[in-house]
Amino acid sequence: SKGSDAYECDCTRTGFYGQNCSTPEFFTWIKLTFKPSPNAVHYALTHFKGLWVVINRISFVRDAIMRYVLTSRSHLIDSPPTYNADYDYKNWEAYSNLSYYTRTLPPLPKGCPAPLGVLGKVELPEAKLVVEKVLLRRHFIPDPQGTSLMFAFFAQHFTHQFFKSDMAKGPAFTKSLGHGVDLTHIYGDTLERQHKLRLFKDGKLKFQVFNGEVYPPTVREAPVDMIYPPYVPEEHRLAVGHEAFGLVPGLMMYATLWLREHNRVCDIMRQEHPEWDDERIFQTTRLILIGETIKIVIEDYVQHLSGYHFKLKFDPELLFKERFQYQNRIASEFNTLYHWHPLMPDAFHIQDQVYSYKQFTFNNSLLMEHGVNSLVESFTKQVSGRVAGGRNVPHNLMHVAMKSIEHSRNMRYQSLNSYRERFSMTPYTSFEELTGEKEMAAELQKMYGHIDRMELYPGLLVEKPRPRPSGIFGETLVEMGAPYSLKGLMGNPICSPEYWMPSTFGGSVGFEIVNSASLEKLVCQNVKGPCPVTSFRVPNMPDVGASSENSSMGLSGIGQLNPTVLLKDRTSEL
Ligand code: HEM
Ligand SMILES: *[C@@H]1O[C@H](CO)[C@@H](O)[C@H](O)[C@H]1NC(C)=O
Ligand SMILES: *[C@@H]1O[C@H](CO)[C@@H](O)[C@H](O)[C@H]1NC(C)=O
Ligand SMILES: *[C@@H]1O[C@H](CO)[C@@H](O)[C@H](O)[C@H]1NC(C)=O
């Protein structure tokens, strides 16, 4: 009965009322008034090191803080999921069709005359123009947190199990129907593929031995589809769970490590349970590797990214008394915000060699000739690029950045500011506030006309980085990314009370493998000879945050310390 102009919002359980659900109820008002801003919380967690050293040792305090981190973050994610690219209202098709990524904010209405639903310029700037003006790298800007390529390739390897767009259907669709940490990048996303990769003996995966070390089998030995250009010789066409992991040796290196880890754990399971058949060893080992992955991602990977002095903890029991849904659906926006291509350098330094993109991509020979040890060591020593702050997408990946913008438009994403509101941040009021400087802000002003029309993906990449010591991302990327990430990790079925017990993982030995997993162990237990230096952070980098304790709390400190200058000498040493 309501015309298109009259409307009424459903404010049920939002804590707000009024036509636009914008007037807070009394208790909401109290909460909002005393709630610290995301930047204040971030500041507390990344400063006062001495205090955190103490807190980290008091287990009930550490547990309470970790529980708060997990619940406050994951409550921002709708679970069960709601919208998708084709439905801006709740319905059964949108809920049940797993081929879609879900959407945190519904798509803009189709009839909307102005782009991003905001009046102003009628046309959005060409994607290519946006990339050239504010995203493309002028000169390499190293990450001030000292993130290594070892981290960058872990990020790419880990996330491609659930970011696997089905471009035949369109960017709104996914081929990874598990919507989470299911290790389909190791085992394949269909049963048929998994079977082709399995040895069917002692639970193991097929492998080959080269220079005395274990590598994935070739596609001849494991006949699954893999993407390789025609010039790649048969002996370098390695076969793994994810068909695109021949793309870079960094991905194949991690695929090799996890393959070795799988077969190593199978040996342990067979010793523990001599009566078990191949199938049971395989299945149990897969659950152990899922557990190891989540442990490493929370305690090594997210720990590094966060820059927190607070020691994060993977402990599913923290949520057993909370209201928490053990399910997850990957959101399109999560995929978009994870396009961290600025991490990639201009060239790759392996031992004494420098490889261009042309030499590096689709080159498994590089992995097999140098070996896993050298790659781990070289990737640990090379610093990644900074993601936020603008102008750091490498030339070679320019087209990927353009696609990200085009796909976001195709899927009718709402504006950067709408996402900031959705994730409890105040919308930006100007481009200068967004970038923290004037030059790119002026370019953006020219292209977009109004800050409310700024798009999500380029917005994340030009946003001013968080103040020291956590300068890799801006506020929006972290405040959006962390909820998706923690919800996806803790929403895994192995974290539920039904699964989280030793017997699920083949007894106390398997459970201990999960609970003691680390990046370093993943490497050290799966390479021959002395263990290479292994870290998500480049060792011996000057600690950019070390002297930040007495800096002022606002965002004003950013310009004071130029990481590019600081790290220039170091990177040329590497
Ligand atoms: C040299 C290294 C890399 C190359 C050559 C590369 C290339 C590409 C290409 C060609 C696409 C598909 C673009 C499209 O059609 O939309 C893509 C997607 C993507 N890349 Fe990268 N990338 C690299 C490194 C990384 C890294 C380090 C990350 C870190 C997280 C990353 C994250 C992603 C994500 C999340 C997607 C979307 C995947 C999907 O939706 O299926 N990439 N990349
Ligand atoms: C709700 O939002 C619309 C559009 O922004 C505005 O015109 C209207 O005045 C708002 N209503 C109230 C009660 O704030
Ligand atoms: C999901 O939706 C797409 C697009 O409408 C459709 O092609 C596909 O068949 C649906 N999948 C299922 C399982 O219904
Ligand atoms: C691949 O890497 C090897 C080093 O193992 C190098 O000699 C070769 O030139 C590279 N291949 C291409 C096509 O660049």
Coordinates of N, CA, C and O and ligand atoms in Angstrom, one line a residue, residues 231 236 353 355-370, ligand 4:
Y231 N 53.3 -23.6 -22.9 CA 54.7 -23.8 -22.9 C 55.3 -24.6 -21.7 O 56.5 -25.0 -21.7
H236 N 56.8 -30.1 -15.1 CA 56.5 -29.0 -14.2 C 55.0 -28.7 -14.1 O 54.6 -27.7 -13.5
Q353 N 69.3 -14.8 -7.1 CA 68.7 -14.4 -8.4 C 67.6 -13.4 -8.2 O 67.0 -13.4 -7.1
Y355 N 64.0 -12.6 -10.1 CA 63.1 -13.1 -11.1 C 62.0 -12.0 -11.4 O 61.4 -11.5 -10.4
S356 N 61.8 -11.7 -12.7 CA 60.7 -10.8 -13.1 C 59.4 -11.6 -13.0 O 59.4 -12.8 -12.8
Y357 N 58.3 -10.9 -13.1 CA 56.9 -11.5 -13.1 C 56.9 -12.6 -14.2 O 56.3 -13.7 -14.0
K358 N 57.5 -12.2 -15.4 CA 57.4 -13.1 -16.5 C 58.1 -14.5 -16.2 O 57.6 -15.5 -16.5
Q359 N 59.2 -14.3 -15.5 CA 60.0 -15.6 -15.1 C 59.4 -16.3 -13.9 O 59.5 -17.5 -13.8
F360 N 58.7 -15.6 -13.1 CA 58.2 -16.1 -11.8 C 56.9 -16.8 -12.0 O 56.7 -17.9 -11.4
T361 N 56.0 -16.3 -12.8 CA 54.6 -16.8 -12.9 C 54.7 -18.1 -13.7 O 55.4 -18.3 -14.6
F362 N 53.8 -19.1 -13.3 CA 53.7 -20.4 -13.9 C 55.0 -21.1 -14.0 O 55.3 -21.8 -15.0
N363 N 55.9 -20.9 -13.0 CA 57.2 -21.5 -13.1 C 57.5 -22.4 -11.9 O 58.1 -22.1 -10.9
N364 N 57.0 -23.7 -12.0 CA 57.3 -24.6 -10.9 C 58.7 -25.1 -10.9 O 59.2 -25.7 -9.9
S365 N 59.4 -24.9 -12.0 CA 60.8 -25.3 -12.1 C 61.5 -24.5 -11.0 O 62.4 -25.0 -10.3
L366 N 61.2 -23.3 -10.8 CA 61.8 -22.4 -9.9 C 61.7 -23.0 -8.5 O 62.6 -23.0 -7.7
L367 N 60.5 -23.6 -8.1 CA 60.3 -24.2 -6.8 C 61.2 -25.5 -6.7 O 61.9 -25.7 -5.7
M368 N 61.1 -26.3 -7.8 CA 61.8 -27.6 -7.7 C 63.3 -27.5 -7.8 O 64.0 -28.2 -7.2
E369 N 63.8 -26.5 -8.5 CA 65.3 -26.3 -8.6 C 65.8 -25.6 -7.3 O 66.9 -26.1 -6.8
H370 N 65.2 -24.6 -6.9 CA 65.7 -24.0 -5.7 C 65.4 -24.8 -4.4 O 66.1 -24.7 -3.4
Ligands
LIG4 C1 61.9 -20.6 -14.5 O1 62.8 -20.7 -13.5 C2 64.1 -21.2 -13.8 C3 64.9 -21.4 -12.6 O2 64.5 -22.6 -11.9 C4 64.7 -20.3 -14.8 O3 66.0 -20.8 -15.2 C5 63.8 -20.2 -16.1 O4 64.3 -19.2 -16.9 C6 62.4 -19.8 -15.6 N1 61.5 -19.9 -16.8 C7 61.0 -18.9 -17.5 C8 60.0 -19.2 -18.5 O5 61.3 -17.7 -17.2

